[in-house]
mmCIF file of C-alpha atoms in Angstrom:
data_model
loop_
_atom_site.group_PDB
_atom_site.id
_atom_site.type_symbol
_atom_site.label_atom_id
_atom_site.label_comp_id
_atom_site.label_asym_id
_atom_site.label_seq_id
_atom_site.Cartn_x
_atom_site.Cartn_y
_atom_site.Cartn_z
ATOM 1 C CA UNK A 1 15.396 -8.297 -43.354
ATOM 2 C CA UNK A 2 17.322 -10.301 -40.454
ATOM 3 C CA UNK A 3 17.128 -14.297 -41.129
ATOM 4 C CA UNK A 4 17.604 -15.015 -37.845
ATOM 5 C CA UNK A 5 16.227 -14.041 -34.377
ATOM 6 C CA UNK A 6 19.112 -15.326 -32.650
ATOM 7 C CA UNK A 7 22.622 -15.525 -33.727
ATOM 8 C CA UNK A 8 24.905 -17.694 -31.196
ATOM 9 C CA UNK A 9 28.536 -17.543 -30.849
ATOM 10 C CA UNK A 10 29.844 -20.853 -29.788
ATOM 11 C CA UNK A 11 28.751 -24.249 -30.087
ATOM 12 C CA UNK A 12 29.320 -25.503 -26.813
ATOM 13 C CA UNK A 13 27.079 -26.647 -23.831
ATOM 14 C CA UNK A 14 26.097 -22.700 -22.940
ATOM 15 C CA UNK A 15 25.081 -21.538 -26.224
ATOM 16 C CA UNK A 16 23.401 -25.646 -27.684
ATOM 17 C CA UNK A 17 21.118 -25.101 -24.640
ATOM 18 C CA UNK A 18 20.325 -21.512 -25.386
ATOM 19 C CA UNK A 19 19.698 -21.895 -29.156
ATOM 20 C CA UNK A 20 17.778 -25.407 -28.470
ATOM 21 C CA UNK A 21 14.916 -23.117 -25.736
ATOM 22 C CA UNK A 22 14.788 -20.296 -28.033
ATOM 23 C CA UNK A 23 13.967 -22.840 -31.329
ATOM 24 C CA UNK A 24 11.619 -24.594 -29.548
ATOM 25 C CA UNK A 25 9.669 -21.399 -28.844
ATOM 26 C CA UNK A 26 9.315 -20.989 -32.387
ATOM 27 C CA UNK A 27 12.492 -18.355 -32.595
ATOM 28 C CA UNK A 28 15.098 -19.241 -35.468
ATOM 29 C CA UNK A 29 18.546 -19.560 -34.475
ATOM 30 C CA UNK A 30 21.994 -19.610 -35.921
ATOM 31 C CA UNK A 31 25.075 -21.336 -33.764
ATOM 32 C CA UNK A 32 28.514 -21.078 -35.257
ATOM 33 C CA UNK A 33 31.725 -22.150 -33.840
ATOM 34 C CA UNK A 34 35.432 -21.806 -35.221
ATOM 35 C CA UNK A 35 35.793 -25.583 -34.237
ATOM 36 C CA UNK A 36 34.864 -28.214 -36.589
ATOM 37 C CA UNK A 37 32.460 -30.109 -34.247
ATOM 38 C CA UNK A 38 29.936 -28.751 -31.887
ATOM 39 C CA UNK A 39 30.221 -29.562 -27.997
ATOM 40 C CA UNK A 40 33.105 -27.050 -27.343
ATOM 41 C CA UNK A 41 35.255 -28.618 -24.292
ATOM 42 C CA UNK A 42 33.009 -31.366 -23.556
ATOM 43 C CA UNK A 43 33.151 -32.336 -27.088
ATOM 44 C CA UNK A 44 33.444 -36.443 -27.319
ATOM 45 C CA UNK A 45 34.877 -38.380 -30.322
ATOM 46 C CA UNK A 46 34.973 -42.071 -31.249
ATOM 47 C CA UNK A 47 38.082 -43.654 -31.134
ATOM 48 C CA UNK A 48 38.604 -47.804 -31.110
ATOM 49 C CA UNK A 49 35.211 -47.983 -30.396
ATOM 50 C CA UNK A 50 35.908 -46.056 -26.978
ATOM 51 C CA UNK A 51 33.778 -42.260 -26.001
ATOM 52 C CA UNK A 52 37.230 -40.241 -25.935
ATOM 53 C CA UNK A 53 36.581 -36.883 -23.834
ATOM 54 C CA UNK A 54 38.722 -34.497 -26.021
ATOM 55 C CA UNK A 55 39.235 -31.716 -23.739
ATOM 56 C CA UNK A 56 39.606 -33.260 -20.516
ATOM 57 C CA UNK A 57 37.258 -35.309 -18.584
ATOM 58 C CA UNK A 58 33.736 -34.303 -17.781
ATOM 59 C CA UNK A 59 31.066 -35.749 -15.389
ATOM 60 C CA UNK A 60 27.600 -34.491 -15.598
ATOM 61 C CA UNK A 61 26.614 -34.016 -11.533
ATOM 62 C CA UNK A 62 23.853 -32.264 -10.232
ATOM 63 C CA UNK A 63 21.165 -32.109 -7.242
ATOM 64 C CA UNK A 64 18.921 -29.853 -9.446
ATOM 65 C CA UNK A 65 16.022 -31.758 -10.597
ATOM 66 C CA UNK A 66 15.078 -29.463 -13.224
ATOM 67 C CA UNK A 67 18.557 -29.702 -14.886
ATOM 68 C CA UNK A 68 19.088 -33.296 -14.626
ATOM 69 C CA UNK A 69 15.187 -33.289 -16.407
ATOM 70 C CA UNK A 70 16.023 -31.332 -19.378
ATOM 71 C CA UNK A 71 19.416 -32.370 -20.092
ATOM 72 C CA UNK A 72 17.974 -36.653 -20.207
ATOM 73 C CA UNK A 73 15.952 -35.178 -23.031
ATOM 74 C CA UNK A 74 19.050 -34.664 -24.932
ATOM 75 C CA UNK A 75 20.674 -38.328 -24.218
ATOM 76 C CA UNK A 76 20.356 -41.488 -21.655
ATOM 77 C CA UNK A 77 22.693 -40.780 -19.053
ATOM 78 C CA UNK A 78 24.721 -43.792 -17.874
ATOM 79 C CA UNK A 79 25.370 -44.256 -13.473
ATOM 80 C CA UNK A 80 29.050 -43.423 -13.320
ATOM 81 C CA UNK A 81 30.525 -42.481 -9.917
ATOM 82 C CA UNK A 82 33.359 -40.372 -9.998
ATOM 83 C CA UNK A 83 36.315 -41.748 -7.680
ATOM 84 C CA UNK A 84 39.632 -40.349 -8.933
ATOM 85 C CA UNK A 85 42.854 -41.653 -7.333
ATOM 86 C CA UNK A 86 45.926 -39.726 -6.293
ATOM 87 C CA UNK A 87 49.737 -40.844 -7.128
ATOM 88 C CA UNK A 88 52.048 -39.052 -5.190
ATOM 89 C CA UNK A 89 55.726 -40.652 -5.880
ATOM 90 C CA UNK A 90 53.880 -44.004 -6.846
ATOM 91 C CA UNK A 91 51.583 -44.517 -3.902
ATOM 92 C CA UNK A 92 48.319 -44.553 -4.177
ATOM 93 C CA UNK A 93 45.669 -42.370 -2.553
ATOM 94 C CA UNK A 94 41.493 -41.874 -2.371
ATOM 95 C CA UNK A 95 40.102 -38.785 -3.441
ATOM 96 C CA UNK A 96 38.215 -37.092 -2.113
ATOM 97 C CA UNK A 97 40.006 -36.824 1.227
ATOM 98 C CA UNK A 98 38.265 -39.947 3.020
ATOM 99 C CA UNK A 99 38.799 -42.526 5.603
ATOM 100 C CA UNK A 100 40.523 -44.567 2.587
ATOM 101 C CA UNK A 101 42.620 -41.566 2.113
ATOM 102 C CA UNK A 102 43.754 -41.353 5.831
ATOM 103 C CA UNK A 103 44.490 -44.610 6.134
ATOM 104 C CA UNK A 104 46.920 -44.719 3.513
ATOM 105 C CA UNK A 105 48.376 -42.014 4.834
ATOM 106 C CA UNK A 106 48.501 -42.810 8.407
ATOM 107 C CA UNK A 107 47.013 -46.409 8.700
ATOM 108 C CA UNK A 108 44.209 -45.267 10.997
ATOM 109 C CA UNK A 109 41.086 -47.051 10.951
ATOM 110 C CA UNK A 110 38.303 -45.132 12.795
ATOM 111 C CA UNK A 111 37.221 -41.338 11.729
ATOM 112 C CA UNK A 112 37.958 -40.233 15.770
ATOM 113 C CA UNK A 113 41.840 -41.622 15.178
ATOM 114 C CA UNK A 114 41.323 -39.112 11.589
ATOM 115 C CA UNK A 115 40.408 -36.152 13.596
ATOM 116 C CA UNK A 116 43.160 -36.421 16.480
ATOM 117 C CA UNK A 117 45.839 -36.251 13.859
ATOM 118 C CA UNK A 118 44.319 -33.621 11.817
ATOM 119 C CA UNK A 119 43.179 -31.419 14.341
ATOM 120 C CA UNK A 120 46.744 -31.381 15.800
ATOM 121 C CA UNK A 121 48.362 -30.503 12.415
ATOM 122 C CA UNK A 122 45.846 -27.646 12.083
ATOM 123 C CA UNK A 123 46.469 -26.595 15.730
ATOM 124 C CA UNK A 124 50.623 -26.516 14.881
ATOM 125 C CA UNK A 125 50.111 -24.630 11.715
ATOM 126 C CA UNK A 126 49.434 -21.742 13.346
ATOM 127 C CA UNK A 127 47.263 -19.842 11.200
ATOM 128 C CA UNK A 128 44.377 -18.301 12.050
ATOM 129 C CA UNK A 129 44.056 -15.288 9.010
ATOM 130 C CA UNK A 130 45.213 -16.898 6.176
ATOM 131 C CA UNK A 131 47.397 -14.908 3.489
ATOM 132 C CA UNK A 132 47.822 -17.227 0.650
ATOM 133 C CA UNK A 133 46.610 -20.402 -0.523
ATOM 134 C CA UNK A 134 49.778 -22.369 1.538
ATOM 135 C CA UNK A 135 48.140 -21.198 4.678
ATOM 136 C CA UNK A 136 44.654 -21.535 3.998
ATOM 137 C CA UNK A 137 45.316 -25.652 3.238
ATOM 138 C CA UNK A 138 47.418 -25.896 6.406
ATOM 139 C CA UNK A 139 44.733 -24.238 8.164
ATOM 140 C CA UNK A 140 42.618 -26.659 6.975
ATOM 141 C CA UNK A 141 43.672 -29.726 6.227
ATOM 142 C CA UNK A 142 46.944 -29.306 7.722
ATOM 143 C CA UNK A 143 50.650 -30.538 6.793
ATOM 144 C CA UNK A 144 50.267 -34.154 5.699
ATOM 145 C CA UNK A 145 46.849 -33.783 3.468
ATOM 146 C CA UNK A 146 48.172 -30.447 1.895
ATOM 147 C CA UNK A 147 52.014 -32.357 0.662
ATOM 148 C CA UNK A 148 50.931 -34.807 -0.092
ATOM 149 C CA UNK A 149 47.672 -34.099 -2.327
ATOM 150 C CA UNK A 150 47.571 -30.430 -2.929
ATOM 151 C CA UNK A 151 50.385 -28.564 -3.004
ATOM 152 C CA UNK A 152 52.704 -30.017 -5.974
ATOM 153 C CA UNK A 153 49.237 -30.929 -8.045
ATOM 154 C CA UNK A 154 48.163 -26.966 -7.221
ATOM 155 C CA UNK A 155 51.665 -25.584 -8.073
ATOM 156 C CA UNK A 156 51.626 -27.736 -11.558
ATOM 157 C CA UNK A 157 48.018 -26.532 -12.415
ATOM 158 C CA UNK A 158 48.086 -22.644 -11.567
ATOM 159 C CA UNK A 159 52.103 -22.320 -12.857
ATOM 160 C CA UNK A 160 52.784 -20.308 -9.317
ATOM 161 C CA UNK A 161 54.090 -21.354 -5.617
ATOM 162 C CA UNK A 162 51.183 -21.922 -3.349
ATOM 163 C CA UNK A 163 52.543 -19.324 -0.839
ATOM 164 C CA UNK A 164 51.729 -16.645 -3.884
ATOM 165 C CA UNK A 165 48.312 -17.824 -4.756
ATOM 166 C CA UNK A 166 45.392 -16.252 -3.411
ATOM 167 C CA UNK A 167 43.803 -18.152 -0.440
ATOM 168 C CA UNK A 168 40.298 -17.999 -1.893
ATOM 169 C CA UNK A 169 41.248 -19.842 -4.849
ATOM 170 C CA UNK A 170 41.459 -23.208 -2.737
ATOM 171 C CA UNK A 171 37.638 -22.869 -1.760
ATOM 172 C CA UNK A 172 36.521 -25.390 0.534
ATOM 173 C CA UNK A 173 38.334 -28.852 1.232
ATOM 174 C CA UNK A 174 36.057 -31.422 2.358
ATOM 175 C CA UNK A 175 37.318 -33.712 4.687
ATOM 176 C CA UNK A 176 34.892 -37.239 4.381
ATOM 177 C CA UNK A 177 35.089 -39.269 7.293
ATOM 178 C CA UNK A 178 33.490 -41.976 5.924
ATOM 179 C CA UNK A 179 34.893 -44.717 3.319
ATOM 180 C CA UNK A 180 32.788 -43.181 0.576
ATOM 181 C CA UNK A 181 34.889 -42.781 -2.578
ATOM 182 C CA UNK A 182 31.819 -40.970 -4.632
ATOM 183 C CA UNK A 183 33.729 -37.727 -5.600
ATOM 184 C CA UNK A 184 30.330 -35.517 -5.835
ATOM 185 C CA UNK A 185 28.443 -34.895 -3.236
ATOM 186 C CA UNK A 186 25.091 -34.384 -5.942
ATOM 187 C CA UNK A 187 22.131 -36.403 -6.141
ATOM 188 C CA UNK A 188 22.282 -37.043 -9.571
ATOM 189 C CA UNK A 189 25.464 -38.131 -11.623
ATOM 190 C CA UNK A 190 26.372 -39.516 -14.935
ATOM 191 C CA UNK A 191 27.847 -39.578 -18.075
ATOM 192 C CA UNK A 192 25.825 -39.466 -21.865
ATOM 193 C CA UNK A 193 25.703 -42.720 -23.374
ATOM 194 C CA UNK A 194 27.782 -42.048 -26.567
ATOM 195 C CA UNK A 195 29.039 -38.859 -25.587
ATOM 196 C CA UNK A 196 28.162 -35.522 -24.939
ATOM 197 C CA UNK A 197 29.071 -34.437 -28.899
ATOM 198 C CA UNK A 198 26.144 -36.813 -29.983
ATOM 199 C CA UNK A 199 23.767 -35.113 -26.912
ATOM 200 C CA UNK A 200 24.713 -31.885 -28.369
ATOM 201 C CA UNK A 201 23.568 -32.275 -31.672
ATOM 202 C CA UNK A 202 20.047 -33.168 -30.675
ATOM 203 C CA UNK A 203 19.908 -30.359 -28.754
ATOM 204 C CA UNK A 204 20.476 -28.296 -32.011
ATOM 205 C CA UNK A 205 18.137 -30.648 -34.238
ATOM 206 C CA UNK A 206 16.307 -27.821 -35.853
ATOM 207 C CA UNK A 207 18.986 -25.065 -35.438
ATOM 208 C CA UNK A 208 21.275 -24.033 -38.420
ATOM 209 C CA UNK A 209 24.747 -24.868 -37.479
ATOM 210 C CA UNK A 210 28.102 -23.034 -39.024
ATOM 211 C CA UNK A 211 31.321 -24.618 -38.422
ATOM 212 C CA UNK A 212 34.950 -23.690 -39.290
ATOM 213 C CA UNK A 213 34.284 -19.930 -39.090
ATOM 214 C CA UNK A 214 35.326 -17.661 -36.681
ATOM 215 C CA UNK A 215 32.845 -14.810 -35.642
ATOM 216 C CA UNK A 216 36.143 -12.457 -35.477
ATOM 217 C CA UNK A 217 36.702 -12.801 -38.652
ATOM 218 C CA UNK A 218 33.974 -11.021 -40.381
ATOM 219 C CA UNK A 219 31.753 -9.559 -37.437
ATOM 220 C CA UNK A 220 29.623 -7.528 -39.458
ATOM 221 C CA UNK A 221 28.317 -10.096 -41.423
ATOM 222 C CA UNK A 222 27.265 -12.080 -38.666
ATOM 223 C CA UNK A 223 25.839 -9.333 -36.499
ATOM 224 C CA UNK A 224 23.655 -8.196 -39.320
ATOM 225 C CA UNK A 225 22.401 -12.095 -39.809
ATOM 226 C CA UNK A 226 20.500 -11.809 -36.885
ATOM 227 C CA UNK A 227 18.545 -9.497 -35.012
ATOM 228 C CA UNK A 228 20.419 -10.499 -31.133
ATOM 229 C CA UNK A 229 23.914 -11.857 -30.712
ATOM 230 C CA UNK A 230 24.583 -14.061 -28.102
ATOM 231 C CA UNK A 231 28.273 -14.748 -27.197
ATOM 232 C CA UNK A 232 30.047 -17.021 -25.350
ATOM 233 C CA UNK A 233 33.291 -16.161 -25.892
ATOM 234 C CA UNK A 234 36.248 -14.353 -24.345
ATOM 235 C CA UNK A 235 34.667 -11.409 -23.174
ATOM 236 C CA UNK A 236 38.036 -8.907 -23.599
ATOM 237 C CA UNK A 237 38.317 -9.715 -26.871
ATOM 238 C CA UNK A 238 34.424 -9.064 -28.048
ATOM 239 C CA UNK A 239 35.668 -5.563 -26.610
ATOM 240 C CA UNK A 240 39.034 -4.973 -28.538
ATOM 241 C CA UNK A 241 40.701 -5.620 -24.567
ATOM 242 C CA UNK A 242 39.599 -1.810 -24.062
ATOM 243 C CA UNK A 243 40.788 -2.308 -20.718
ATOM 244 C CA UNK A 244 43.671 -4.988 -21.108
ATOM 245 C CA UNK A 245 43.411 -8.593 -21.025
ATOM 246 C CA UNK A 246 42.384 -11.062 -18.624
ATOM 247 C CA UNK A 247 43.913 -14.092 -17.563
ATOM 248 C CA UNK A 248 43.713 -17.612 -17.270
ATOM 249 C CA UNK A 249 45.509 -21.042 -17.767
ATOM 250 C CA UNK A 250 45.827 -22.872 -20.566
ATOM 251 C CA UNK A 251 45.972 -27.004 -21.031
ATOM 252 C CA UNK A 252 48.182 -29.045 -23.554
ATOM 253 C CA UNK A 253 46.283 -32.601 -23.498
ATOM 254 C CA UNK A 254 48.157 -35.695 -24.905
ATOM 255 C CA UNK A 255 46.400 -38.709 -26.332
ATOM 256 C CA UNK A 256 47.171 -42.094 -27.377
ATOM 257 C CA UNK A 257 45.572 -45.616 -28.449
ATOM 258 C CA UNK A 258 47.514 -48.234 -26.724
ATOM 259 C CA UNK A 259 47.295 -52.236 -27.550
ATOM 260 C CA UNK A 260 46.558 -53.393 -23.865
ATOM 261 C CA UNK A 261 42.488 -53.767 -22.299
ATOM 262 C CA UNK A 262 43.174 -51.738 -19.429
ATOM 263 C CA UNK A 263 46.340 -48.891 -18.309
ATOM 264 C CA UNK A 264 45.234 -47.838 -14.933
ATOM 265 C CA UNK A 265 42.400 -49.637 -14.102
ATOM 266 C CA UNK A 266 40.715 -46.375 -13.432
ATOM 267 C CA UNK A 267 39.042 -43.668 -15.356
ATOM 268 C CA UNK A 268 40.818 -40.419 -13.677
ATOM 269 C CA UNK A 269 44.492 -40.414 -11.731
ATOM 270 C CA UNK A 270 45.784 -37.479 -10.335
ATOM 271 C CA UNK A 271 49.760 -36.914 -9.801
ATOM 272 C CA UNK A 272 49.753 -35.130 -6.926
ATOM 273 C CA UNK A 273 53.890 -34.818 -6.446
ATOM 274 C CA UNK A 274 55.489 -31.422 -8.510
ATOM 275 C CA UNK A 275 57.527 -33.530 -10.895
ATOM 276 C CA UNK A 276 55.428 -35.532 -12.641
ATOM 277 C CA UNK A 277 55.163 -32.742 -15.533
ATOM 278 C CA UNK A 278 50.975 -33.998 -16.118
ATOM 279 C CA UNK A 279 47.897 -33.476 -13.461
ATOM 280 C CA UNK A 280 46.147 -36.395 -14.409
ATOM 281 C CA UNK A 281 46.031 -38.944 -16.562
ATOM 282 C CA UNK A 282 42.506 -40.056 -17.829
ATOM 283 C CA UNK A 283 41.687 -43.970 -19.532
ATOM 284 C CA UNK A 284 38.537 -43.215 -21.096
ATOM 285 C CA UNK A 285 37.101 -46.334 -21.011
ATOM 286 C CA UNK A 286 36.574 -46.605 -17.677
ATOM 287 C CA UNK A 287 33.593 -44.010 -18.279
ATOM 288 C CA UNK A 288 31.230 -46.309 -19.304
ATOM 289 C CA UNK A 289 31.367 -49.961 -18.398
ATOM 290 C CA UNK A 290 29.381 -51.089 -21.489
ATOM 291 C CA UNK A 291 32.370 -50.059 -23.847
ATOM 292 C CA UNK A 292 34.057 -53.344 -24.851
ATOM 293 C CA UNK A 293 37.628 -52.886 -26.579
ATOM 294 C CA UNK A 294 40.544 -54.727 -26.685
ATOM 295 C CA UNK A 295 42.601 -51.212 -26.847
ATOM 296 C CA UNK A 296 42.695 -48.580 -24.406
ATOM 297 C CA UNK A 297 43.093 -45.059 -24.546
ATOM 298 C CA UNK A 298 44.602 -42.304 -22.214
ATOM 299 C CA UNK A 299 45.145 -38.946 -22.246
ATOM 300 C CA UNK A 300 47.706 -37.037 -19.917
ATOM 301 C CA UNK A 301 46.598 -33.186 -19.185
ATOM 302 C CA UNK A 302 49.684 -30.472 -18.835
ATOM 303 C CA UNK A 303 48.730 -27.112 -17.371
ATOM 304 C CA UNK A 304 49.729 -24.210 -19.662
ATOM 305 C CA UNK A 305 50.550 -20.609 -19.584
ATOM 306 C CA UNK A 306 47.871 -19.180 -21.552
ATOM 307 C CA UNK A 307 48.620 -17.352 -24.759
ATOM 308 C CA UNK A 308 47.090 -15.983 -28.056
ATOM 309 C CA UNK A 309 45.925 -19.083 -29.570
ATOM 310 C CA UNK A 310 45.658 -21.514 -27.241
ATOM 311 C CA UNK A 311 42.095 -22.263 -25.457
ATOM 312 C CA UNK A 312 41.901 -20.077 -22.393
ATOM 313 C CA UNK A 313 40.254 -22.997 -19.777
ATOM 314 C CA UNK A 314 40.524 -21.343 -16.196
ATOM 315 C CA UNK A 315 40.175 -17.634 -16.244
ATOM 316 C CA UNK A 316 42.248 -16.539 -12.730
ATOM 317 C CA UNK A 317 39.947 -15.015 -10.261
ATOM 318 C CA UNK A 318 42.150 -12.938 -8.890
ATOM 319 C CA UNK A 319 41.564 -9.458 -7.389
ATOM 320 C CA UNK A 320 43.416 -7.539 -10.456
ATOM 321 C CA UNK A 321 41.506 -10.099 -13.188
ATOM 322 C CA UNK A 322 38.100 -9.648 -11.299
ATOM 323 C CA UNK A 323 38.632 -5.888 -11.305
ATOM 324 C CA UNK A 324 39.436 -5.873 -14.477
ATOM 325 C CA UNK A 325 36.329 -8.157 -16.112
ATOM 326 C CA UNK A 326 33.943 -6.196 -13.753
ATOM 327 C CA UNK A 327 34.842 -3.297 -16.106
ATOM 328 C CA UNK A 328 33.886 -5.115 -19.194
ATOM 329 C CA UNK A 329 30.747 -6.545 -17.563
ATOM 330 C CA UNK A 330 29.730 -2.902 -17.139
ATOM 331 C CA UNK A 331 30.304 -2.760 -20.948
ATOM 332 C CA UNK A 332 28.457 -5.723 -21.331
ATOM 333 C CA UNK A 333 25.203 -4.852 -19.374
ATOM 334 C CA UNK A 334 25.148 -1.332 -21.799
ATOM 335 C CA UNK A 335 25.702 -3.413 -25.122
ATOM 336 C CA UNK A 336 22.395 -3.064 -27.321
ATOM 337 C CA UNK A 337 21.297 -6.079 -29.054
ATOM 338 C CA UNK A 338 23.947 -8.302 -27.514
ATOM 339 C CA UNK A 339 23.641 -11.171 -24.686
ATOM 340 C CA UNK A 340 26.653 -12.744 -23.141
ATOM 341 C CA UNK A 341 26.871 -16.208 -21.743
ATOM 342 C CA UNK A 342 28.914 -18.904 -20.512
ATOM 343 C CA UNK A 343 32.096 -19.649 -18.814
ATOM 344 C CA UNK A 344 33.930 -17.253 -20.995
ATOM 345 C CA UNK A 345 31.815 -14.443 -21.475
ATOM 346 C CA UNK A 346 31.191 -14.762 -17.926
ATOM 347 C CA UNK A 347 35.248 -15.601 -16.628
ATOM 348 C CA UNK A 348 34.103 -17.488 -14.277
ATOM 349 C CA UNK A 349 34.594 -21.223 -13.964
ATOM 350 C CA UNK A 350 30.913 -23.255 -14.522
ATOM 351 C CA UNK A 351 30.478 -26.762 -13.638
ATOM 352 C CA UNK A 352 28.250 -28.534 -16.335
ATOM 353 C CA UNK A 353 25.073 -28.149 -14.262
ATOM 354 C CA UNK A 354 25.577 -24.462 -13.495
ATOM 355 C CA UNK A 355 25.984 -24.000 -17.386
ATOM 356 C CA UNK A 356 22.955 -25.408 -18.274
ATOM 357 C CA UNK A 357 20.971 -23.593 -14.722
ATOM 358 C CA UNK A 358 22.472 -20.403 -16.270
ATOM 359 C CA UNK A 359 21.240 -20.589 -19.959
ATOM 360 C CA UNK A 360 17.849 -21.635 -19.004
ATOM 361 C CA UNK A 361 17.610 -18.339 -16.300
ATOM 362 C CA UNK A 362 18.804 -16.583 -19.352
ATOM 363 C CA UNK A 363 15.963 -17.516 -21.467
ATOM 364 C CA UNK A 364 13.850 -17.248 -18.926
ATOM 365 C CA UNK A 365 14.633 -13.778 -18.314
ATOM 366 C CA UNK A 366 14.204 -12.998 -22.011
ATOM 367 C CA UNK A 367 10.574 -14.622 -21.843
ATOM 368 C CA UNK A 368 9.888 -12.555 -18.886
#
C-alpha cells in the first residue's frame, strides 16, 4: 500500500502551495527537499533580529486578486514599495527608468524635454530589426539609458557581451515619464511579515516534511512512497540529460552583519558599470520598516557560470536551450504517474505570483 497520495519534490514556493491545496482536500502529502529548511530561494532566516532574504531579494507583487487572497492566508503581508537605485561609477540613479532617472542623467525637468532626447538617440541608432540584445536597447532606450544602466549590469549578469545575447532576452524596457519610483507596476505588493520561510511552513501545517535528503539519491524509494510524484526540479536531470543539458546562470551571494544602523540607506542597489564584480547589493533591513536593530546586514550578489553543484537560478532561454527542454517537455507530458512544476521543471523564469497562479491551475486541472 502507498502512504501517500502525493509525493513532492522540493520544498519551495511551487511545490508548499501544491502540497498545502491537495492536503486541504483531504489528500496526504509528502514534501522533501535536499535543503535543510523549506522555502527554497525565497527562504528567509533570522539574523540580529533582521528578516535576511538568503537567496537574493524577493518582493511579493501581483494584480491578481485571487493570488494576493490565498497567499495572506499564509502570512500578513507588510506595504513595501520596491524602488531600487542604480550606481554607475558612484552616481546615483532611479530605477525604473523615470523622470528622476532622466534628470540625473540629463538634468531635464519635464517628460516632453525626456522624449526629445530619447527619441533622437533612438532615431541615430539606426536600428530598425534588431539582431542582438545591444541593438534591441539602443532601439529602445537608446545610447545614454542603455551605458549607463544596462549594458555593464547585463554583461555581469548573463557572463556574455550584449552584442552576443539574444535580443528577446531584454523583453520590454519601460520608460516612466512620471517621478514614480514604485518599481512594479502591480496592484498589490509586499513583503511577509517575518519572512517568507515562516509563511511557508503554515502552508505545510498538516503535510509531512523530509529535509536533508535528496530525491536522487534513492528514487525508488520515494517513487514507491506515493502513488503521484510531483517535481520541481531540474527537469534534464529527472531524465538522465537524455538529450544533453540545459543551461542557465548561477549566483555566488555574500553576506555579512556589520556594526553600523544603516549601509545604504536603501533596501536594493544595483551597480550598473562592468567593474564592480557584484549586481547588487541588498541591506535587508530596509524590507520592513518595523525591524529595529542597531546592526545591519547586506548581501552582495555575483553572477555565476553555472555548474554541477551550484543552484541553477536563470535557465537561458535561448533558441538551442528552448529546443532542447521542448524535447524533455515532450517526455514530460508522456511520463505516467509524474507531474512537473515550477521554475525548474518548467526552465522558465516565474515571478512569485506566476508560481503560485501556476500551482493552483495545476491543482485545478487535477480536480477537473
Amino acid at each position: 500500500m502507498k502512504k501517500y497520495d502525493y509525493v513532492i519534490v522540493g520544498a519551495g514556493l511551487f511545490g508548499a502551495c501544491f502540497a498545502q491545496i491537495m492536503t486541504e482536500r483531504g489528500k496526504k502529502c509528502l514534501v522533501i527537499d535536499k535543503r535543510e529548511s523549506v522555502g527554497g530561494n525565497i527562504a528567509t532566516e533570522k539574523v540580529a533580529g533582521i528578516d535576511v532574504h538568503k537567496y537574493g531579494a524577493h518582493i511579493f507583487h501581483t494584480s491578481d486578486k485571487r493570488v494576493w487572497e490565498y497567499v495572506n492566508r499564509f502570512a500578513e503581508f507588510n506595504n513595501f514599495i520596491n524602488s531600487p537605485i542604480a550606481n554607475y561609477k558612484g552616481k546615483l540613479y532611479s530605477l525604473p527608468f523615470n523622470m528622476y532617472t532622466f534628470y540625473g542623467l540629463w538634468g531635464v525637468r519635464t517628460a516632453a524635454e525626456a522624449r526629445v532626447i530619447i527619441d533622437s538617440q533612438r532615431e541615430a541608432a539606426g536600428v530598425a530589426e534588431p539582431r542582438n540584445l545591444e541593438e534591441k536597447a539602443l532601439m529602445m532606450v537608446g545610447a545614454d539609458v542603455y551605458n549607463t544602466l544596462i549594458k555593464g549590469y547585463t554583461e555581469k549578469q548573463w557572463g556574455r557581451d550584449c552584442k552576443s545575447l539574444p535580443p528577446f532576452i531584454i523583453g520590454r524596457v519601460p520608460l516612466r515619464f512620471t517621478y514614480d519610483n514604485n518599481y512594479f507596476n502591480d496592484r498589490y505588493q509586499g513583503i511577509p511579515i517575518g519572512g517568507y520561510t515562516e509563511m511557508i511552513k503554515n502552508m505545510l501545517r498538516g503535510v509531512d516534511v523530509v529535509l536533508g535528503v535528496d530525491y536522487f539519491s534513492d528514487r525508488e524509494k520515494w517513487e514507491k512512497s506515493g502513488t503521484t510524484l510531483l517535481y520541481t526540479g531540474e527537469i534534464d536531470r529527472f531524465f538522465d540529460y537524455r538529450f544533453g543539458e540545459l543551461e542557465y546562470r548561477s549566483l555566488r551571494f555574500e553576506t555579512e552583519t556589520l556594526d553600523m544602523p544603516d549601509y545604504q540607506s536603501n533596501a536594493v542597489v544595483n551597480y550598473t558599470d562592468y567593474e564592480t564584480p557584484y549586481t547588487r547589493i541588498i541591506e535587508h533591513k530596509h524590507f520592513d520598516k518595523t525591524q529595529v536593530s542597531d546592526k545591519t546586514v547586506i548581501t552582495r550578489e555575483y553572477p555565476l557560470q553555472y555548474e554541477k553543484g551550484r543552484e541553477p537560478y536563470y535557465p537561458i532561454n535561448d533558441e538551442k536551450n528552448t529546443a532542447l527542454y521542448k524535447k524533455y517537455a515532450a517526455l514530460a507530458s508522456e511520463s505516467k504517474n509524474v507531474l512537473f512544476g515550477g521554475r525548474l521543471a518548467g526552465y522558465k523564469y516565474y515571478d512569485m505570483d506566476d508560481t503560485v497562479a501556476a500551482a493552483i491551475a495545476l491543482a485545478e486541472q487535477i480536480e477537473n
